[in-house]
Amino acid sequence: MEDISIIILFLFVLFLLLGTGVWVGLALMGVAWVGMELFTSRPVGDVMVTTIWTSSSSWTLTALPLFIWMGEILYRTRLSEDMFRGLAPWMARLPGGLVHTNIVGCTVFAAVSGSSAATLTTVGKMSIPELRKRNYPETMVIGTLTGAATLGLMIPPSLTLIVYGVTINESITKLFFAGILPGLVLALMFMGYVAIYSKVSSKWQPNEEPKLSFAEKVKNSRFLAPVIALIIVVIGSMYLGYATATEAAAFGVIGGLVLAASQGSLSWSTFTASLMGATRTSAMIALILAGAAFLSLAMGFTGLPRGLANLIATLELSRFELLMVLLVFYIILGCFLDGISSVVLTMAVVEPMIVQAGIDLIWFGIFIVVVVEMAQITPPIGFNLFVMQGMTNHEMNFIAKAAIPMFLIMVLMVFVLIVFPDLATYLPNNLRPGPGGG
């Protein structure tokens, strides 16, 4: 009962602070401060300063602002227009036609940007006007883009996976490679849904695309070459063991700057805008991580994570039952918090349960990212819904309804991961050792 009362107190303080508009990072620190004051005799100020400094000076975190900056640079180039010109000829003949450019475009851009919002905005600028022009159903245009943009959270470089890795002290490179196959499978499931919908729906009456010869398709593909080359450099350098995640991120930034310069879209204003955008996002995430580190320590002092893990153990849940409980828990949490906050807020309590149940932490990282992806498209706090509303001026209800099929496909993906765990563990288990042991 004592554990339950502590949880209720922590949740009350957390929602009180969040409800009054306090930033998430500061709210987490406030909860931790209250917990330390009430349940320990340690000097709270000293502990807080030490914990925040230790978490903020982690070398692993260096990859985070670099990958964010790379995505910001590419977001401000002509990449989006070039991607559509390169993808469209290959997608036009598939069942579902050019709607597939939403999904494939998000998959490609996700491999150079760890942000779901950046993926959505970049691909949306490219595809929404073109698909509307060709008379594709609005619900499919909006729904597939809102859902597929969440691939930015799974396909490396994923900001959520970096945060998860830092929180549980796991290899970022291994987590990155764990996300590749599930990310591609999820993209194929989205494309399968589009293909089926195009065959059974009476609303599907897009304009006919002109037929292009194979040579013309190949010629248009030259627009995709720069971004594909950048993906190969970033991911290939990690897989072959030449670079750590941080070093690969540095390669990505240099590659992004070279790409922008070669396009003629790298001006001083573009450069400073990308730098300031990356700084704002990085500072926000760093503050959340610092608050979460202090909260994790405070929870450790109260004995709460261990107590809850023991409570779960007494329930004697099977692995599957535990995962189903966590699935529902994270979906509910995702209605009120963004993905990164959900991960850092809960890991101190969830990690002991996972370890006790014998669940692989790398595999669980991918499980949690799929569930966090759902949170991006669930009202009232679904971040992708807000971004899409800003881009299209549609009602929130319309966007949320359009994204429901993508949400259900992600739920199905959770069960695919449970049935085929090798999807997430095969690549990390077969990585070449990188610098300093990978």
CSV table of C-alpha atoms in Angstrom, one decimal:
chain,number,residue,atom,x,y,z
A,1,MET,CA,0.0,0.0,0.0
A,2,GLU,CA,2.9,2.3,0.7
A,3,ASP,CA,4.1,2.0,-2.9
A,4,ILE,CA,0.6,2.9,-4.2
A,5,SER,CA,0.4,6.0,-1.9
A,6,ILE,CA,3.9,7.2,-3.2
A,7,ILE,CA,2.8,6.7,-6.8
A,8,ILE,CA,-0.4,8.7,-6.2
A,9,LEU,CA,1.6,11.5,-4.6
A,10,PHE,CA,4.1,11.6,-7.5
A,11,LEU,CA,1.3,11.6,-10.1
A,12,PHE,CA,-0.6,14.3,-8.2
A,13,VAL,CA,2.5,16.6,-8.1
A,14,LEU,CA,3.4,15.8,-11.7
A,15,PHE,CA,-0.1,16.6,-13.2
A,16,LEU,CA,-0.4,19.6,-10.9
A,17,LEU,CA,2.9,21.0,-12.4
A,18,LEU,CA,2.0,20.0,-16.0
A,19,GLY,CA,-1.5,21.4,-15.6
A,20,THR,CA,-0.1,24.8,-14.6
A,21,GLY,CA,2.0,25.0,-17.7
A,22,VAL,CA,5.4,24.2,-16.3
A,23,TRP,CA,7.8,22.7,-18.8
A,24,VAL,CA,8.0,18.9,-18.7
A,25,GLY,CA,11.7,18.8,-17.7
A,26,LEU,CA,11.1,21.2,-14.8
A,27,ALA,CA,7.9,19.3,-13.8
A,28,LEU,CA,10.0,16.1,-13.5
A,29,MET,CA,12.6,17.9,-11.4
A,30,GLY,CA,9.7,19.3,-9.2
A,31,VAL,CA,8.3,15.8,-8.6
A,32,ALA,CA,11.8,14.4,-7.8
A,33,TRP,CA,12.4,17.3,-5.3
A,34,VAL,CA,9.2,16.6,-3.5
A,35,GLY,CA,10.0,12.9,-3.3
A,36,MET,CA,13.5,13.5,-2.0
A,37,GLU,CA,12.3,16.0,0.6
A,38,LEU,CA,9.5,13.7,1.9
A,39,PHE,CA,11.2,10.2,1.7
A,40,THR,CA,14.9,10.7,2.2
A,41,SER,CA,17.2,12.6,4.5
A,42,ARG,CA,19.8,13.4,1.8
A,43,PRO,CA,20.7,17.0,0.8
A,44,VAL,CA,18.4,17.4,-2.2
A,45,GLY,CA,20.3,20.4,-3.8
A,46,ASP,CA,23.6,18.6,-3.9
A,47,VAL,CA,22.0,15.4,-5.3
A,48,MET,CA,20.1,17.3,-8.0
A,49,VAL,CA,23.1,19.3,-9.2
A,50,THR,CA,25.3,16.2,-9.4
A,51,THR,CA,22.7,14.1,-11.2
A,52,ILE,CA,21.8,16.8,-13.7
A,53,TRP,CA,25.5,17.4,-14.5
A,54,THR,CA,26.2,13.7,-14.9
A,55,SER,CA,23.2,13.1,-17.2
A,56,SER,CA,23.9,16.2,-19.3
A,57,SER,CA,27.6,15.5,-19.8
A,58,SER,CA,27.1,12.0,-21.2
A,59,TRP,CA,29.2,11.5,-24.3
A,60,THR,CA,26.4,9.3,-25.8
A,61,LEU,CA,24.1,12.3,-25.9
A,62,THR,CA,26.4,14.1,-28.4
A,63,ALA,CA,24.8,12.2,-31.2
A,64,LEU,CA,21.4,13.8,-30.4
A,65,PRO,CA,22.0,17.4,-31.4
A,66,LEU,CA,24.1,16.3,-34.4
A,67,PHE,CA,21.3,14.1,-35.8
A,68,ILE,CA,18.8,16.9,-35.1
A,69,TRP,CA,21.0,19.4,-36.9
A,70,MET,CA,21.4,17.1,-39.9
A,71,GLY,CA,17.6,16.8,-40.2
A,72,GLU,CA,17.2,20.6,-39.8
A,73,ILE,CA,19.7,21.2,-42.7
A,74,LEU,CA,18.0,18.9,-45.1
A,75,TYR,CA,14.5,20.2,-44.1
A,76,ARG,CA,15.6,23.6,-45.3
A,77,THR,CA,16.9,22.5,-48.7
A,78,ARG,CA,15.2,21.6,-52.0
A,79,LEU,CA,15.3,17.9,-50.9
A,80,SER,CA,11.5,17.6,-50.7
A,81,GLU,CA,10.9,18.7,-54.3
A,82,ASP,CA,13.7,16.4,-55.6
A,83,MET,CA,12.4,13.5,-53.6
A,84,PHE,CA,8.9,13.7,-55.2
A,85,ARG,CA,10.4,13.9,-58.7
A,86,GLY,CA,12.6,10.9,-58.0
A,87,LEU,CA,9.9,8.7,-56.3
A,88,ALA,CA,6.8,9.5,-58.3
A,89,PRO,CA,7.7,7.6,-61.6
A,90,TRP,CA,8.3,4.4,-59.6
A,91,MET,CA,5.2,4.7,-57.4
A,92,ALA,CA,2.6,5.6,-60.1
A,93,ARG,CA,2.1,2.1,-61.4
A,94,LEU,CA,1.7,0.4,-58.0
A,95,PRO,CA,-1.9,-0.3,-56.7
A,96,GLY,CA,-2.6,2.9,-54.7
A,97,GLY,CA,-0.5,5.0,-57.1
A,98,LEU,CA,1.2,8.2,-55.8
A,99,VAL,CA,-0.1,7.9,-52.2
A,100,HIS,CA,2.8,5.5,-51.8
A,101,THR,CA,5.1,8.6,-52.2
A,102,ASN,CA,3.9,9.6,-48.7
A,103,ILE,CA,5.0,6.3,-47.1
A,104,VAL,CA,8.2,5.8,-49.1
A,105,GLY,CA,9.1,9.5,-48.8
A,106,CYS,CA,8.7,9.3,-45.0
A,107,THR,CA,10.8,6.1,-44.9
A,108,VAL,CA,13.6,7.7,-46.9
A,109,PHE,CA,13.6,11.0,-45.0
A,110,ALA,CA,13.3,9.1,-41.6
A,111,ALA,CA,16.7,7.6,-42.5
A,112,VAL,CA,18.3,11.1,-42.4
A,113,SER,CA,16.1,12.7,-39.7
A,114,GLY,CA,15.3,11.4,-36.3
A,115,SER,CA,12.3,13.6,-35.9
A,116,SER,CA,8.7,12.6,-36.7
A,117,ALA,CA,7.6,16.3,-37.0
A,118,ALA,CA,10.5,17.1,-39.4
A,119,THR,CA,9.6,14.0,-41.5
A,120,LEU,CA,6.0,15.0,-41.6
A,121,THR,CA,6.6,18.6,-42.6
A,122,THR,CA,9.2,17.9,-45.2
A,123,VAL,CA,7.3,15.1,-47.0
A,124,GLY,CA,4.0,16.9,-46.5
A,125,LYS,CA,5.3,20.1,-48.3
A,126,MET,CA,6.3,17.8,-51.2
A,127,SER,CA,3.3,15.5,-51.5
A,128,ILE,CA,0.1,17.1,-50.3
A,129,PRO,CA,-0.2,19.7,-53.1
A,130,GLU,CA,0.8,17.1,-55.8
A,131,LEU,CA,-1.7,14.5,-54.5
A,132,ARG,CA,-4.5,17.0,-54.2
A,133,LYS,CA,-3.8,18.1,-57.8
A,134,ARG,CA,-4.2,14.5,-58.9
A,135,ASN,CA,-7.6,14.1,-57.1
A,136,TYR,CA,-6.5,11.5,-54.5
A,137,PRO,CA,-9.0,11.0,-51.5
A,138,GLU,CA,-8.1,13.6,-48.9
A,139,THR,CA,-8.5,11.2,-46.0
A,140,MET,CA,-5.9,8.9,-47.5
A,141,VAL,CA,-3.5,11.7,-48.3
A,142,ILE,CA,-3.8,13.1,-44.7
A,143,GLY,CA,-4.0,9.7,-42.9
A,144,THR,CA,-1.1,7.9,-44.6
A,145,LEU,CA,1.2,11.0,-44.2
A,146,THR,CA,0.3,11.5,-40.5
A,147,GLY,CA,0.9,7.8,-39.8
A,148,ALA,CA,4.0,7.2,-42.0
A,149,ALA,CA,5.8,10.2,-40.5
A,150,THR,CA,6.0,8.3,-37.2
A,151,LEU,CA,8.6,6.1,-39.0
A,152,GLY,CA,11.0,9.0,-38.1
A,153,LEU,CA,10.9,7.6,-34.5
A,154,MET,CA,12.0,4.1,-35.5
A,155,ILE,CA,14.3,4.1,-38.6
A,156,PRO,CA,17.7,5.3,-37.6
A,157,PRO,CA,18.8,7.9,-36.6
A,158,SER,CA,15.9,7.9,-34.1
A,159,LEU,CA,15.8,10.5,-31.4
A,160,THR,CA,13.5,8.3,-29.2
A,161,LEU,CA,16.0,5.4,-29.5
A,162,ILE,CA,18.9,7.7,-28.5
A,163,VAL,CA,16.9,8.9,-25.5
A,164,TYR,CA,15.9,5.3,-24.6
A,165,GLY,CA,19.6,4.1,-25.0
A,166,VAL,CA,20.9,6.9,-22.8
A,167,THR,CA,18.2,6.2,-20.1
A,168,ILE,CA,18.9,2.5,-19.8
A,169,ASN,CA,22.6,2.7,-20.7
A,170,GLU,CA,22.4,0.6,-23.8
A,171,SER,CA,24.4,0.8,-27.1
A,172,ILE,CA,22.8,3.4,-29.4
A,173,THR,CA,24.3,1.7,-32.5
A,174,LYS,CA,22.6,-1.6,-31.6
A,175,LEU,CA,19.3,0.1,-31.0
A,176,PHE,CA,19.6,1.9,-34.4
A,177,PHE,CA,20.0,-1.4,-36.2
A,178,ALA,CA,17.3,-3.0,-34.2
A,179,GLY,CA,14.9,-0.4,-35.7
A,180,ILE,CA,15.7,-1.0,-39.4
A,181,LEU,CA,13.8,-4.2,-40.2
A,182,PRO,CA,10.7,-3.4,-38.1
A,183,GLY,CA,10.6,0.1,-39.6
A,184,LEU,CA,10.7,-1.4,-43.2
A,185,VAL,CA,8.1,-4.0,-42.3
A,186,LEU,CA,5.8,-1.3,-40.8
A,187,ALA,CA,6.2,0.8,-44.0
A,188,LEU,CA,5.3,-2.3,-46.1
A,189,MET,CA,2.2,-2.8,-44.0
A,190,PHE,CA,1.2,0.8,-44.5
A,191,MET,CA,1.7,0.3,-48.3
A,192,GLY,CA,-0.3,-2.9,-48.2
A,193,TYR,CA,-3.2,-1.0,-46.6
A,194,VAL,CA,-3.1,1.7,-49.3
A,195,ALA,CA,-3.1,-1.0,-52.1
A,196,ILE,CA,-6.1,-2.8,-50.6
A,197,TYR,CA,-8.0,0.5,-50.0
A,198,SER,CA,-7.4,1.6,-53.7
A,199,LYS,CA,-9.0,-1.6,-54.9
A,200,VAL,CA,-12.1,-1.7,-52.7
A,201,SER,CA,-13.0,2.0,-52.2
A,202,SER,CA,-15.5,3.8,-54.5
A,203,LYS,CA,-13.9,7.1,-53.6
A,204,TRP,CA,-10.6,6.1,-55.3
A,205,GLN,CA,-10.7,8.0,-58.6
A,206,PRO,CA,-7.4,9.7,-59.1
A,207,ASN,CA,-6.3,11.2,-62.4
A,208,GLU,CA,-4.3,8.9,-64.7
A,209,GLU,CA,-0.5,9.4,-64.6
A,210,PRO,CA,1.4,9.6,-68.0
A,211,LYS,CA,3.3,6.4,-68.7
A,212,LEU,CA,7.1,6.8,-68.6
A,213,SER,CA,9.7,4.5,-70.1
A,214,PHE,CA,12.2,2.7,-67.9
A,215,ALA,CA,15.0,5.0,-69.1
A,216,GLU,CA,12.9,8.1,-68.1
A,217,LYS,CA,12.3,6.6,-64.6
A,218,VAL,CA,16.0,6.0,-64.2
A,219,LYS,CA,16.7,9.5,-65.3
A,220,ASN,CA,14.3,11.0,-62.7
A,221,SER,CA,15.9,8.8,-60.0
A,222,ARG,CA,19.0,11.0,-60.1
A,223,PHE,CA,17.2,13.4,-57.9
A,224,LEU,CA,17.2,10.7,-55.1
A,225,ALA,CA,20.9,9.9,-55.4
A,226,PRO,CA,22.2,12.6,-53.0
A,227,VAL,CA,19.9,11.6,-50.1
A,228,ILE,CA,20.4,7.8,-50.7
A,229,ALA,CA,24.2,8.4,-50.7
A,230,LEU,CA,23.9,10.3,-47.3
A,231,ILE,CA,21.9,7.4,-45.9
A,232,ILE,CA,24.5,4.9,-47.0
A,233,VAL,CA,27.3,7.0,-45.4
A,234,VAL,CA,25.5,7.4,-42.1
A,235,ILE,CA,24.1,3.9,-41.6
A,236,GLY,CA,26.9,2.1,-43.5
A,237,SER,CA,29.7,3.7,-41.4
A,238,MET,CA,28.0,2.3,-38.2
A,239,TYR,CA,27.2,-1.1,-39.6
A,240,LEU,CA,30.7,-1.7,-40.9
A,241,GLY,CA,32.2,-0.7,-37.6
A,242,TYR,CA,34.0,2.4,-38.9
A,243,ALA,CA,32.0,4.9,-36.8
A,244,THR,CA,30.1,5.2,-33.5
A,245,ALA,CA,26.6,6.7,-33.6
A,246,THR,CA,28.1,10.1,-32.6
A,247,GLU,CA,30.8,10.0,-35.4
A,248,ALA,CA,28.2,8.9,-38.0
A,249,ALA,CA,26.0,11.9,-36.9
A,250,ALA,CA,29.0,14.2,-37.6
A,251,PHE,CA,29.4,12.6,-41.0
A,252,GLY,CA,25.7,13.2,-41.6
A,253,VAL,CA,26.0,16.9,-40.7
A,254,ILE,CA,28.9,17.4,-43.0
A,255,GLY,CA,27.1,15.5,-45.7
A,256,GLY,CA,24.0,17.6,-45.2
A,257,LEU,CA,25.9,20.8,-45.5
A,258,VAL,CA,27.7,19.6,-48.7
A,259,LEU,CA,24.3,18.5,-50.1
A,260,ALA,CA,22.7,21.8,-49.3
A,261,ALA,CA,25.7,23.7,-50.8
A,262,SER,CA,25.6,21.6,-54.0
A,263,GLN,CA,21.9,22.3,-54.4
A,264,GLY,CA,22.6,26.0,-54.1
A,265,SER,CA,20.2,26.3,-51.1
A,266,LEU,CA,22.8,26.8,-48.3
A,267,SER,CA,22.7,30.5,-47.5
A,268,TRP,CA,23.8,32.2,-44.2
A,269,SER,CA,20.1,32.5,-43.2
A,270,THR,CA,19.5,28.8,-43.9
A,271,PHE,CA,22.6,27.8,-41.9
A,272,THR,CA,21.7,29.9,-38.9
A,273,ALA,CA,18.0,28.8,-39.0
A,274,SER,CA,19.0,25.1,-39.0
A,275,LEU,CA,21.5,25.7,-36.2
A,276,MET,CA,18.9,27.6,-34.0
A,277,GLY,CA,16.2,25.0,-34.8
A,278,ALA,CA,18.6,22.2,-33.7
A,279,THR,CA,19.6,24.1,-30.6
A,280,ARG,CA,16.0,24.7,-29.5
A,281,THR,CA,15.0,21.0,-30.0
A,282,SER,CA,18.2,19.7,-28.3
A,283,ALA,CA,17.8,22.0,-25.3
A,284,MET,CA,14.2,20.9,-24.8
A,285,ILE,CA,15.2,17.1,-24.9
A,286,ALA,CA,18.2,17.7,-22.7
A,287,LEU,CA,16.1,19.4,-20.1
A,288,ILE,CA,13.6,16.5,-20.1
A,289,LEU,CA,16.4,14.0,-19.8
A,290,ALA,CA,18.0,15.9,-16.9
A,291,GLY,CA,14.7,16.0,-15.1
A,292,ALA,CA,14.1,12.3,-15.8
A,293,ALA,CA,17.6,11.4,-14.4
A,294,PHE,CA,16.8,13.3,-11.2
A,295,LEU,CA,13.4,11.7,-10.9
A,296,SER,CA,14.8,8.2,-11.5
A,297,LEU,CA,17.3,8.7,-8.7
A,298,ALA,CA,14.6,10.0,-6.4
A,299,MET,CA,12.4,7.0,-7.2
A,300,GLY,CA,15.4,4.7,-6.5
A,301,PHE,CA,15.8,6.3,-3.0
A,302,THR,CA,12.1,5.7,-2.2
A,303,GLY,CA,12.4,2.1,-3.3
A,304,LEU,CA,9.4,2.5,-5.6
A,305,PRO,CA,10.8,0.8,-8.8
A,306,ARG,CA,11.9,-2.3,-6.9
A,307,GLY,CA,8.6,-2.4,-5.0
A,308,LEU,CA,6.5,-2.2,-8.2
A,309,ALA,CA,8.7,-4.8,-9.9
A,310,ASN,CA,8.1,-7.1,-6.9
A,311,LEU,CA,4.4,-6.3,-7.1
A,312,ILE,CA,4.3,-7.3,-10.8
A,313,ALA,CA,6.3,-10.4,-9.9
A,314,THR,CA,3.7,-11.5,-7.3
A,315,LEU,CA,0.9,-11.2,-10.0
A,316,GLU,CA,2.9,-13.8,-11.9
A,317,LEU,CA,2.0,-12.3,-15.3
A,318,SER,CA,3.4,-14.1,-18.3
A,319,ARG,CA,5.7,-12.1,-20.7
A,320,PHE,CA,2.8,-11.7,-23.1
A,321,GLU,CA,0.4,-10.5,-20.4
A,322,LEU,CA,3.0,-8.0,-19.1
A,323,LEU,CA,3.6,-6.6,-22.6
A,324,MET,CA,-0.2,-6.2,-23.1
A,325,VAL,CA,-0.4,-4.3,-19.8
A,326,LEU,CA,2.4,-2.1,-20.9
A,327,LEU,CA,0.9,-1.6,-24.3
A,328,VAL,CA,-2.4,-0.3,-22.8
A,329,PHE,CA,-0.4,1.8,-20.3
A,330,TYR,CA,1.7,3.5,-22.9
A,331,ILE,CA,-1.2,4.1,-25.2
A,332,ILE,CA,-3.1,5.9,-22.4
A,333,LEU,CA,0.1,7.8,-21.3
A,334,GLY,CA,0.6,8.8,-25.0
A,335,CYS,CA,-2.8,10.6,-24.9
A,336,PHE,CA,-1.2,13.1,-22.5
A,337,LEU,CA,2.5,13.2,-23.0
A,338,ASP,CA,4.8,13.2,-26.0
A,339,GLY,CA,6.9,10.1,-26.8
A,340,ILE,CA,10.3,11.1,-25.4
A,341,SER,CA,8.7,12.3,-22.1
A,342,SER,CA,6.7,9.0,-21.8
A,343,VAL,CA,10.0,7.0,-22.2
A,344,VAL,CA,12.1,8.9,-19.7
A,345,LEU,CA,9.3,9.3,-17.2
A,346,THR,CA,8.6,5.5,-17.0
A,347,MET,CA,11.9,3.7,-17.6
A,348,ALA,CA,13.0,3.8,-13.9
A,349,VAL,CA,9.9,1.8,-13.0
A,350,VAL,CA,9.5,-0.3,-16.1
A,351,GLU,CA,13.1,-1.4,-16.7
A,352,PRO,CA,13.3,-3.6,-13.5
A,353,MET,CA,10.0,-5.3,-14.6
A,354,ILE,CA,11.4,-6.0,-18.1
A,355,VAL,CA,14.7,-7.4,-16.7
A,356,GLN,CA,12.8,-9.6,-14.2
A,357,ALA,CA,10.6,-11.0,-17.0
A,358,GLY,CA,13.6,-11.9,-19.0
A,359,ILE,CA,12.7,-9.6,-21.9
A,360,ASP,CA,15.6,-8.4,-24.1
A,361,LEU,CA,16.2,-4.6,-23.6
A,362,ILE,CA,17.1,-4.0,-27.2
A,363,TRP,CA,13.9,-5.7,-28.4
A,364,PHE,CA,11.9,-3.8,-25.8
A,365,GLY,CA,13.3,-0.5,-27.1
A,366,ILE,CA,11.7,-1.3,-30.5
A,367,PHE,CA,8.4,-2.4,-28.8
A,368,ILE,CA,8.3,0.9,-26.9
A,369,VAL,CA,9.0,3.0,-30.0
A,370,VAL,CA,6.1,1.4,-31.9
A,371,VAL,CA,3.8,2.2,-29.0
A,372,VAL,CA,5.2,5.7,-28.7
A,373,GLU,CA,4.6,6.1,-32.5
A,374,MET,CA,0.9,5.6,-31.7
A,375,ALA,CA,1.1,8.4,-29.2
A,376,GLN,CA,2.1,10.8,-32.0
A,377,ILE,CA,-1.3,10.3,-33.7
A,378,THR,CA,-3.7,10.0,-30.7
A,379,PRO,CA,-5.7,13.0,-29.4
A,380,PRO,CA,-5.5,15.2,-27.5
A,381,ILE,CA,-1.7,15.6,-27.4
A,382,GLY,CA,-0.7,13.7,-30.6
A,383,PHE,CA,2.1,15.9,-31.9
A,384,ASN,CA,1.7,14.8,-35.6
A,385,LEU,CA,-2.0,15.8,-35.4
A,386,PHE,CA,-1.0,19.4,-34.4
A,387,VAL,CA,1.7,19.6,-37.1
A,388,MET,CA,-0.8,18.3,-39.8
A,389,GLN,CA,-3.5,20.7,-38.6
A,390,GLY,CA,-1.0,23.6,-39.0
A,391,MET,CA,-0.2,22.5,-42.5
A,392,THR,CA,-3.7,21.8,-43.8
A,393,ASN,CA,-6.1,23.8,-41.5
A,394,HIS,CA,-8.3,20.6,-41.2
A,395,GLU,CA,-10.3,20.0,-38.1
A,396,MET,CA,-8.4,17.9,-35.5
A,397,ASN,CA,-11.3,15.3,-35.6
A,398,PHE,CA,-10.9,14.9,-39.3
A,399,ILE,CA,-7.1,14.3,-39.1
A,400,ALA,CA,-7.5,11.9,-36.1
A,401,LYS,CA,-10.2,9.8,-37.9
A,402,ALA,CA,-8.0,9.7,-41.1
A,403,ALA,CA,-5.1,8.4,-39.0
A,404,ILE,CA,-7.1,5.6,-37.2
A,405,PRO,CA,-6.2,2.9,-39.8
A,406,MET,CA,-2.5,3.7,-39.4
A,407,PHE,CA,-2.9,3.5,-35.6
A,408,LEU,CA,-4.5,0.0,-35.9
A,409,ILE,CA,-1.7,-1.1,-38.3
A,410,MET,CA,0.8,-0.1,-35.5
A,411,VAL,CA,-1.2,-2.2,-33.0
A,412,LEU,CA,-0.9,-5.1,-35.4
A,413,MET,CA,2.9,-4.4,-35.7
A,414,VAL,CA,3.2,-4.9,-31.9
A,415,PHE,CA,1.9,-8.4,-32.3
A,416,VAL,CA,4.2,-9.0,-35.3
A,417,LEU,CA,7.2,-8.0,-33.1
A,418,ILE,CA,6.0,-10.4,-30.3
A,419,VAL,CA,5.6,-13.3,-32.7
A,420,PHE,CA,8.8,-12.6,-34.7
A,421,PRO,CA,11.3,-11.1,-32.2
A,422,ASP,CA,14.2,-11.7,-34.5
A,423,LEU,CA,12.9,-8.7,-36.6
A,424,ALA,CA,14.4,-6.5,-33.9
A,425,THR,CA,17.3,-8.6,-32.7
A,426,TYR,CA,18.8,-10.1,-35.9
A,427,LEU,CA,20.8,-7.0,-37.1
A,428,PRO,CA,22.1,-5.9,-33.7
A,429,ASN,CA,23.3,-9.4,-33.0
A,430,ASN,CA,25.2,-9.5,-36.3
A,431,LEU,CA,26.8,-6.1,-36.1
A,432,ARG,CA,30.6,-5.7,-36.7
A,433,PRO,CA,32.3,-4.4,-33.5
A,434,GLY,CA,32.9,-0.7,-33.9
A,435,PRO,CA,35.4,1.7,-32.4
A,436,GLY,CA,35.8,1.0,-28.7
A,437,GLY,CA,33.8,-2.1,-29.0
A,438,GLY,CA,30.8,-0.7,-30.9
